[in-house]
């Protein structure tokens, strides 16, 4: 669990470090905000989404640990290539490779965790695993800010080849190094026996199970993608907003967003998983989905607050509220999906949700913000209202998509609570 959590942390750090050095990259390579957004979003998301389903199907058939090792090596090499990119297209290709490597991790790791833990502990286990994403998302900014300060102080000037590179390039190379060290730890994981296995499912059976129970699994997959528009729109541009509009340094931005996102996200990961396990033990696994109601209401509140934030601290607080609801919903949805399908398609199901996240969320979120800013509010400087608009629309749409399964869960919950009360 610890090794897989660290692997997720490293993947998010390598994926999101670009958000802290937007302006230096923009100036050095002569890029526009839209081109930068493509490197943040589509450049990573296209292959991340396309490779997700094949990776999930592979994870349902081959050694999952070895698949993760291959992915870690690929994305680490690609992160180094990002730091050496000479123009938009070489950077874009390197980001594609990062996405391909990272596509292997979550489906295989989630399937491993389900086989490691009993149904009564899976929510908590997946919540702990999600801490890697939470701390990776915030840690990318703090680690990046710390590295930039160390680079500016000349700490790495004597390293071969590094001293000749500008700071943002050194950052990419340095954050890639832990991935190579992680391989030895990953190889220490013993592949567990797959539980409740009856054979490889054909695609027709996979589709049937996705559409069962009012399409609950498919709805959870889709809602993850829709909400990810807000996730990646906010996270891609919040560091730039705090630096451009509120005059903060990279180090200040990293510290503030780590506090806002990592603390709220870590709490949501553990609390969401543990609370969903408590619901499952008390009222049955079919009531877990009810918790998504509170999660998505919190994202609506956070997105609304983005509009009215008047200081950098208020903007970060709004993002923290959003992160609490979004990450909590991610963890609960993760468990709902895994318990709704047999072992033979658990990794495939997670991969499908990542495909939606990649194509819809990562692909659209970062790019929609500058487009809405320019065409909706008339200026590239209107980042804050654009971020609020994109995230609020995403949260409202996600709520509409997930409401039918929540409604069914509420009915079951009321019935079982009434039955328990009468017996009491």
Coordinates of C-alpha atoms in Angstrom, one line a residue:
X1 CA 0.0 0.0 0.0
X2 CA 2.8 2.4 0.9
X3 CA 4.8 1.7 -2.2
X4 CA 1.7 2.1 -4.5
X5 CA 0.7 5.3 -2.7
X6 CA 4.3 6.7 -3.2
X7 CA 4.1 5.7 -6.9
X8 CA 0.9 7.7 -7.3
X9 CA 2.5 10.7 -5.5
X10 CA 5.4 10.6 -7.9
X11 CA 3.2 10.3 -11.0
X12 CA 1.1 13.3 -10.0
X13 CA 4.2 15.3 -9.2
X14 CA 5.7 14.6 -12.6
X15 CA 2.4 15.3 -14.3
X16 CA 1.6 18.6 -12.6
X17 CA 5.0 20.2 -12.1
X18 CA 4.4 22.1 -15.4
X19 CA 1.7 24.2 -13.7
X20 CA 4.3 25.9 -11.5
X21 CA 6.6 27.0 -14.4
X22 CA 4.0 28.1 -17.0
X23 CA 5.4 31.7 -17.5
X24 CA 9.1 30.7 -17.7
X25 CA 8.2 28.0 -20.3
X26 CA 6.0 30.4 -22.1
X27 CA 8.8 33.0 -22.3
X28 CA 11.6 30.6 -23.2
X29 CA 9.8 28.7 -25.9
X30 CA 7.7 31.7 -27.2
X31 CA 4.3 30.0 -26.5
X32 CA 0.8 31.3 -26.0
X33 CA -1.5 30.5 -23.1
X34 CA -3.5 28.2 -25.4
X35 CA -0.4 26.3 -26.4
X36 CA 0.6 26.0 -22.7
X37 CA -2.8 24.7 -21.9
X38 CA -2.4 22.0 -24.6
X39 CA 0.8 20.9 -22.9
X40 CA -0.9 20.9 -19.5
X41 CA -4.1 19.2 -20.9
X42 CA -4.4 17.6 -24.3
X43 CA -0.7 16.8 -24.7
X44 CA -1.0 14.5 -21.6
X45 CA -4.6 13.6 -21.8
X46 CA -4.9 12.2 -25.4
X47 CA -2.6 9.3 -24.9
X48 CA -3.5 8.9 -21.2
X49 CA -7.1 8.3 -22.3
X50 CA -6.3 6.2 -25.3
X51 CA -3.8 4.0 -23.4
X52 CA -6.1 3.7 -20.4
X53 CA -8.4 0.9 -21.7
X54 CA -5.7 -1.3 -23.2
X55 CA -3.8 -0.9 -19.9
X56 CA -6.8 -1.8 -17.9
X57 CA -7.4 -4.9 -20.0
X58 CA -3.8 -5.9 -19.6
X59 CA -4.0 -5.4 -15.9
X60 CA -6.9 -7.8 -15.8
X61 CA -4.8 -10.5 -17.5
X62 CA -1.1 -10.1 -16.8
X63 CA 1.2 -9.4 -13.8
X64 CA 0.0 -6.1 -12.5
X65 CA 3.2 -5.2 -10.6
X66 CA 5.4 -5.6 -13.7
X67 CA 2.9 -3.5 -15.7
X68 CA 3.3 -0.7 -13.2
X69 CA 7.1 -0.9 -13.3
X70 CA 7.1 -0.5 -17.1
X71 CA 4.8 2.5 -16.8
X72 CA 7.0 4.2 -14.1
X73 CA 10.1 3.8 -16.2
X74 CA 8.4 5.3 -19.3
X75 CA 6.9 8.4 -17.6
X76 CA 10.2 9.1 -15.8
X77 CA 12.2 9.1 -19.0
X78 CA 9.5 11.2 -20.6
X79 CA 9.6 13.8 -17.8
X80 CA 13.3 14.2 -18.4
X81 CA 12.5 14.7 -22.1
X82 CA 10.1 17.5 -21.1
X83 CA 13.0 19.3 -19.5
X84 CA 15.0 19.0 -22.6
X85 CA 12.3 20.0 -25.1
X86 CA 13.3 22.7 -27.6
X87 CA 9.9 23.7 -29.0
X88 CA 6.2 23.2 -28.7
X89 CA 6.1 19.9 -30.6
X90 CA 9.0 18.2 -28.9
X91 CA 7.4 19.2 -25.5
X92 CA 4.0 17.9 -26.7
X93 CA 5.4 14.5 -27.7
X94 CA 7.2 14.2 -24.4
X95 CA 3.9 14.9 -22.6
X96 CA 2.2 12.2 -24.7
X97 CA 4.8 9.7 -23.4
X98 CA 4.2 10.8 -19.8
X99 CA 0.5 10.1 -20.3
X100 CA 1.2 6.7 -21.8
X101 CA 3.3 5.7 -18.8
X102 CA 0.9 7.0 -16.2
X103 CA -2.1 5.3 -17.8
X104 CA -0.8 1.9 -16.5
X105 CA -0.6 2.8 -12.8
X106 CA -4.1 3.4 -11.3
X107 CA -6.0 0.5 -13.0
X108 CA -3.4 -2.0 -12.0
X109 CA -2.8 -0.6 -8.5
X110 CA -6.6 -0.4 -7.8
X111 CA -7.0 -4.0 -8.9
X112 CA -4.1 -5.0 -6.6
X113 CA -5.6 -3.2 -3.6
X114 CA -9.0 -4.8 -4.1
X115 CA -7.4 -8.2 -4.0
X116 CA -5.2 -7.3 -1.0
X117 CA -8.2 -6.1 1.2
X118 CA -11.6 -7.5 2.3
X119 CA -14.8 -5.7 1.3
X120 CA -15.2 -4.1 4.8
X121 CA -11.8 -2.3 4.4
X122 CA -11.6 -1.5 0.7
X123 CA -13.0 2.0 1.1
X124 CA -10.4 3.0 3.6
X125 CA -7.6 1.2 1.6
X126 CA -8.5 3.0 -1.6
X127 CA -8.7 6.3 0.4
X128 CA -5.2 5.8 1.7
X129 CA -4.0 5.0 -1.9
X130 CA -5.6 8.2 -3.1
X131 CA -3.5 10.2 -0.7
X132 CA -0.7 9.8 -3.3
X133 CA -2.8 11.9 -5.7
X134 CA -3.7 14.4 -3.0
X135 CA -0.1 15.0 -1.8
X136 CA 1.2 14.7 -5.3
X137 CA -1.1 17.4 -6.6
X138 CA -0.2 19.8 -3.8
X139 CA 3.4 18.5 -3.4
X140 CA 4.2 19.2 -7.1
X141 CA 3.9 22.9 -6.3
X142 CA 5.7 22.8 -3.0
X143 CA 8.5 20.6 -4.4
X144 CA 8.7 22.6 -7.5
X145 CA 8.9 25.9 -5.5
X146 CA 11.6 24.4 -3.2
X147 CA 13.6 23.2 -6.2
X148 CA 13.4 26.5 -8.0
X149 CA 14.7 28.3 -4.9
X150 CA 17.5 25.7 -4.5
X151 CA 18.4 26.0 -8.3
X152 CA 18.5 29.8 -8.0
X153 CA 20.8 29.4 -5.0
X154 CA 23.2 27.4 -7.2
X155 CA 22.8 24.0 -5.4
X156 CA 22.8 22.0 -8.7
X157 CA 25.2 24.2 -10.7
X158 CA 28.1 21.7 -10.4
X159 CA 26.0 18.7 -11.6
X160 CA 27.1 17.5 -15.1
X161 CA 25.0 19.2 -17.8
X162 CA 22.5 20.7 -15.3
X163 CA 24.3 23.9 -14.7
X164 CA 23.9 24.9 -18.4
X165 CA 20.1 24.5 -18.2
X166 CA 17.6 27.3 -17.2
X167 CA 15.8 26.6 -13.9
X168 CA 12.5 25.3 -15.3
X169 CA 14.4 22.6 -17.3
X170 CA 16.3 21.6 -14.2
X171 CA 13.1 21.2 -12.3
X172 CA 11.7 18.7 -14.8
X173 CA 14.9 16.6 -14.7
X174 CA 15.1 16.6 -10.9
X175 CA 11.4 15.6 -10.3
X176 CA 11.9 12.7 -12.7
X177 CA 14.7 11.1 -10.6
X178 CA 12.5 9.5 -7.8
X179 CA 10.7 7.5 -10.4
X180 CA 13.8 5.5 -11.3
X181 CA 14.5 4.9 -7.6
X182 CA 10.9 3.7 -7.1
X183 CA 11.3 0.7 -9.4
X184 CA 13.3 -1.3 -6.8
X185 CA 10.5 -0.8 -4.2
X186 CA 7.8 -1.8 -6.8
X187 CA 9.6 -5.0 -7.5
X188 CA 9.3 -5.9 -3.8
X189 CA 5.4 -6.2 -4.2
X190 CA 4.2 -9.8 -4.4
X191 CA 1.4 -10.3 -7.0
X192 CA -1.7 -11.5 -5.0
X193 CA -4.1 -14.2 -6.1
X194 CA -7.1 -12.7 -8.0
X195 CA -10.3 -13.0 -6.0
X196 CA -13.6 -14.4 -7.4
X197 CA -12.1 -15.0 -10.8
X198 CA -14.1 -17.0 -13.4
X199 CA -12.3 -16.1 -16.7
X200 CA -11.6 -13.2 -19.0
X201 CA -14.8 -11.3 -19.8
X202 CA -15.7 -10.5 -23.4
X203 CA -16.4 -6.9 -24.2
X204 CA -20.1 -7.6 -24.6
X205 CA -20.3 -8.7 -21.0
X206 CA -18.3 -5.7 -19.9
X207 CA -20.8 -3.4 -21.6
X208 CA -23.7 -5.2 -20.1
X209 CA -22.3 -4.7 -16.6
X210 CA -21.6 -1.1 -17.2
X211 CA -25.2 -0.4 -18.1
X212 CA -26.7 -2.5 -15.2
X213 CA -28.5 -0.8 -12.3
X214 CA -29.5 2.3 -14.3
X215 CA -26.0 2.6 -15.6
X216 CA -24.5 3.3 -12.2
X217 CA -20.9 2.2 -13.1
X218 CA -21.0 4.1 -16.4
X219 CA -22.5 7.2 -14.7
X220 CA -19.7 7.2 -12.1
X221 CA -17.1 6.9 -14.8
X222 CA -18.7 9.7 -16.8
X223 CA -19.1 12.0 -13.7
X224 CA -15.4 11.6 -12.9
X225 CA -14.6 12.9 -16.3
X226 CA -17.0 15.8 -16.1
X227 CA -15.8 16.9 -12.6
X228 CA -12.2 16.6 -13.8
X229 CA -12.9 19.6 -16.1
X230 CA -13.1 21.7 -13.0
X231 CA -10.3 19.8 -11.2
X232 CA -7.8 20.4 -14.0
X233 CA -9.1 23.8 -15.0
X234 CA -8.6 25.1 -11.4
X235 CA -5.3 23.3 -10.8
X236 CA -3.7 24.2 -14.1
X237 CA -4.3 27.9 -13.7
X238 CA -4.5 28.6 -9.9
X239 CA -0.7 28.9 -9.6
X240 CA -0.6 31.3 -12.5
X241 CA -3.5 33.3 -11.1
X242 CA -1.8 33.7 -7.7
X243 CA 1.4 34.8 -9.3
X244 CA 0.1 37.1 -12.0
X245 CA -2.8 38.7 -10.2
X246 CA -1.9 38.5 -6.5
X247 CA 1.9 38.9 -6.8
X248 CA 3.0 35.7 -5.0
X249 CA 6.3 34.0 -5.6
X250 CA 6.5 30.4 -6.7
X251 CA 7.5 29.3 -3.2
X252 CA 4.5 31.2 -1.7
X253 CA 2.1 29.6 -4.2
X254 CA 3.5 26.1 -3.5
X255 CA 3.1 26.5 0.3
X256 CA -0.3 28.0 0.1
X257 CA -1.8 25.4 -2.3
X258 CA -0.2 22.5 -0.5
X259 CA -2.0 23.7 2.7
X260 CA -5.3 24.3 0.8
X261 CA -5.3 21.2 -1.4
X262 CA -3.3 18.6 0.4
X263 CA -4.8 19.1 3.8
X264 CA -8.4 19.1 2.5
X265 CA -7.7 16.4 0.0
X266 CA -6.0 14.1 2.5
X267 CA -8.9 14.5 4.9
X268 CA -11.4 13.8 2.2
X269 CA -9.5 10.7 1.0
X270 CA -9.3 9.1 4.4
X271 CA -12.7 10.3 5.7
X272 CA -14.5 9.5 2.4
X273 CA -13.1 6.0 2.3
X274 CA -13.7 5.3 6.0
X275 CA -17.2 6.8 6.0
X276 CA -18.2 4.8 2.9
X277 CA -17.0 1.6 4.8
X278 CA -19.2 2.6 7.7
X279 CA -22.2 3.1 5.5
X280 CA -21.5 -0.3 3.9
X281 CA -21.3 -2.1 7.3
X282 CA -24.3 -0.4 8.7
X283 CA -26.7 -0.2 5.7
X284 CA -25.2 -2.2 2.9
X285 CA -22.7 -1.5 0.1
X286 CA -25.5 -0.1 -2.1
X287 CA -25.8 3.0 0.1
X288 CA -22.2 4.1 -0.4
X289 CA -23.3 6.2 -3.4
X290 CA -25.3 8.5 -1.1
X291 CA -22.1 10.1 0.1
X292 CA -21.6 11.5 -3.4
X293 CA -24.5 13.9 -2.8
X294 CA -22.5 15.8 -0.1
X295 CA -19.3 15.6 -2.1
X296 CA -20.7 17.3 -5.2
X297 CA -22.5 19.9 -3.3
X298 CA -19.2 20.9 -1.8
X299 CA -17.7 21.3 -5.3
X300 CA -20.5 23.6 -6.3
X301 CA -19.8 25.7 -3.2
X302 CA -16.1 25.8 -3.9
X303 CA -16.6 26.8 -7.6
X304 CA -19.0 29.6 -6.5
X305 CA -16.4 30.9 -4.0
X306 CA -13.8 31.2 -6.8
X307 CA -15.9 34.1 -8.3
X308 CA -16.0 36.1 -5.1
X309 CA -12.4 35.6 -3.9
X310 CA -10.7 38.9 -3.3
X311 CA -7.3 37.7 -2.1
X312 CA -4.9 34.9 -3.0
X313 CA -5.7 33.3 0.3
X314 CA -9.5 33.3 -0.4
X315 CA -8.9 31.9 -3.9
X316 CA -6.8 29.1 -2.3
X317 CA -9.5 28.4 0.3
X318 CA -12.1 28.1 -2.5
X319 CA -9.9 25.6 -4.2
X320 CA -9.5 23.7 -0.9
X321 CA -13.3 23.4 -0.6
X322 CA -13.5 22.2 -4.2
X323 CA -10.7 19.6 -3.6
X324 CA -12.4 18.3 -0.5
X325 CA -15.6 17.6 -2.4
X326 CA -13.9 16.4 -5.6
X327 CA -11.4 14.0 -3.9
X328 CA -13.9 12.7 -1.5
X329 CA -16.2 11.9 -4.5
X330 CA -13.4 10.3 -6.4
X331 CA -12.7 7.9 -3.5
X332 CA -16.3 7.0 -2.9
X333 CA -17.0 6.6 -6.6
X334 CA -13.9 4.4 -6.9
X335 CA -15.2 1.9 -4.4
X336 CA -18.8 2.0 -5.8
X337 CA -17.4 1.1 -9.3
X338 CA -15.1 -1.7 -7.9
X339 CA -17.9 -3.4 -5.9
X340 CA -20.4 -3.2 -8.8
X341 CA -18.3 -5.4 -11.2
X342 CA -16.5 -8.8 -11.0
X343 CA -12.8 -9.2 -10.5
X344 CA -12.3 -9.8 -14.2
X345 CA -13.2 -6.2 -15.1
X346 CA -12.1 -4.1 -12.1
X347 CA -9.0 -2.7 -13.8
X348 CA -10.9 -2.2 -17.0
X349 CA -13.6 -0.2 -15.2
X350 CA -11.0 2.0 -13.5
X351 CA -9.3 2.4 -16.9
X352 CA -12.6 3.5 -18.4
X353 CA -13.0 6.2 -15.8
X354 CA -9.5 7.4 -16.5
X355 CA -10.3 7.5 -20.2
X356 CA -13.2 9.9 -19.4
X357 CA -11.0 11.9 -17.1
X358 CA -8.3 12.1 -19.8
X359 CA -10.5 13.0 -22.7
X360 CA -13.1 15.1 -21.0
X361 CA -11.3 16.5 -17.9
X362 CA -7.6 16.8 -18.6
X363 CA -8.2 17.4 -22.3
X364 CA -10.8 20.2 -21.9
X365 CA -10.3 21.7 -18.4
X366 CA -6.9 23.5 -18.8
X367 CA -7.8 24.7 -22.4
X368 CA -11.4 25.9 -21.6
X369 CA -10.1 28.4 -19.0
X370 CA -8.1 30.6 -21.3
X371 CA -10.7 30.2 -24.1
X372 CA -13.5 31.3 -21.7
X373 CA -11.3 34.1 -20.4
X374 CA -10.6 35.4 -23.9
X375 CA -13.9 34.8 -25.7
X376 CA -16.3 34.9 -22.7
X377 CA -14.8 37.8 -20.7
X378 CA -12.9 39.5 -23.5
X379 CA -9.3 39.2 -22.1
X380 CA -6.7 36.7 -21.3
X381 CA -6.3 38.6 -18.0
X382 CA -9.8 37.4 -16.8
X383 CA -8.5 34.1 -15.5
X384 CA -10.4 34.2 -12.2
X385 CA -14.0 34.5 -13.6
X386 CA -13.1 32.0 -16.3
X387 CA -11.9 29.5 -13.7
X388 CA -15.1 30.0 -11.7
X389 CA -17.3 29.6 -14.7
X390 CA -15.6 26.4 -16.0
X391 CA -15.6 24.7 -12.6
X392 CA -19.2 25.7 -11.6
X393 CA -20.6 24.4 -14.9
X394 CA -18.6 21.1 -14.5
X395 CA -19.9 20.6 -10.9
X396 CA -23.5 21.3 -11.9
X397 CA -23.3 18.9 -14.8
X398 CA -21.7 16.2 -12.7
X399 CA -24.5 16.5 -10.1
X400 CA -27.1 16.0 -12.8
X401 CA -25.4 12.9 -14.2
X402 CA -24.9 11.2 -10.8
X403 CA -28.4 12.1 -9.3
X404 CA -30.3 8.9 -10.4
X405 CA -28.0 6.4 -8.6
X406 CA -27.9 8.8 -5.6
X407 CA -31.7 8.8 -5.6
X408 CA -31.9 5.0 -5.6
X409 CA -29.3 4.9 -2.8
X410 CA -31.3 7.4 -0.7
X411 CA -34.4 5.3 -1.0
X412 CA -32.5 2.1 0.1
X413 CA -31.0 4.1 3.0
X414 CA -34.3 5.4 4.2
X415 CA -35.9 1.9 4.0
X416 CA -33.1 0.3 6.0
X417 CA -32.9 3.0 8.5
X418 CA -36.7 2.7 9.1
X419 CA -36.4 -1.1 9.4
X420 CA -33.5 -0.7 11.9
X421 CA -35.5 1.8 13.9
X422 CA -38.6 -0.4 14.0
X423 CA -36.5 -3.4 15.2
X424 CA -34.9 -1.2 17.8

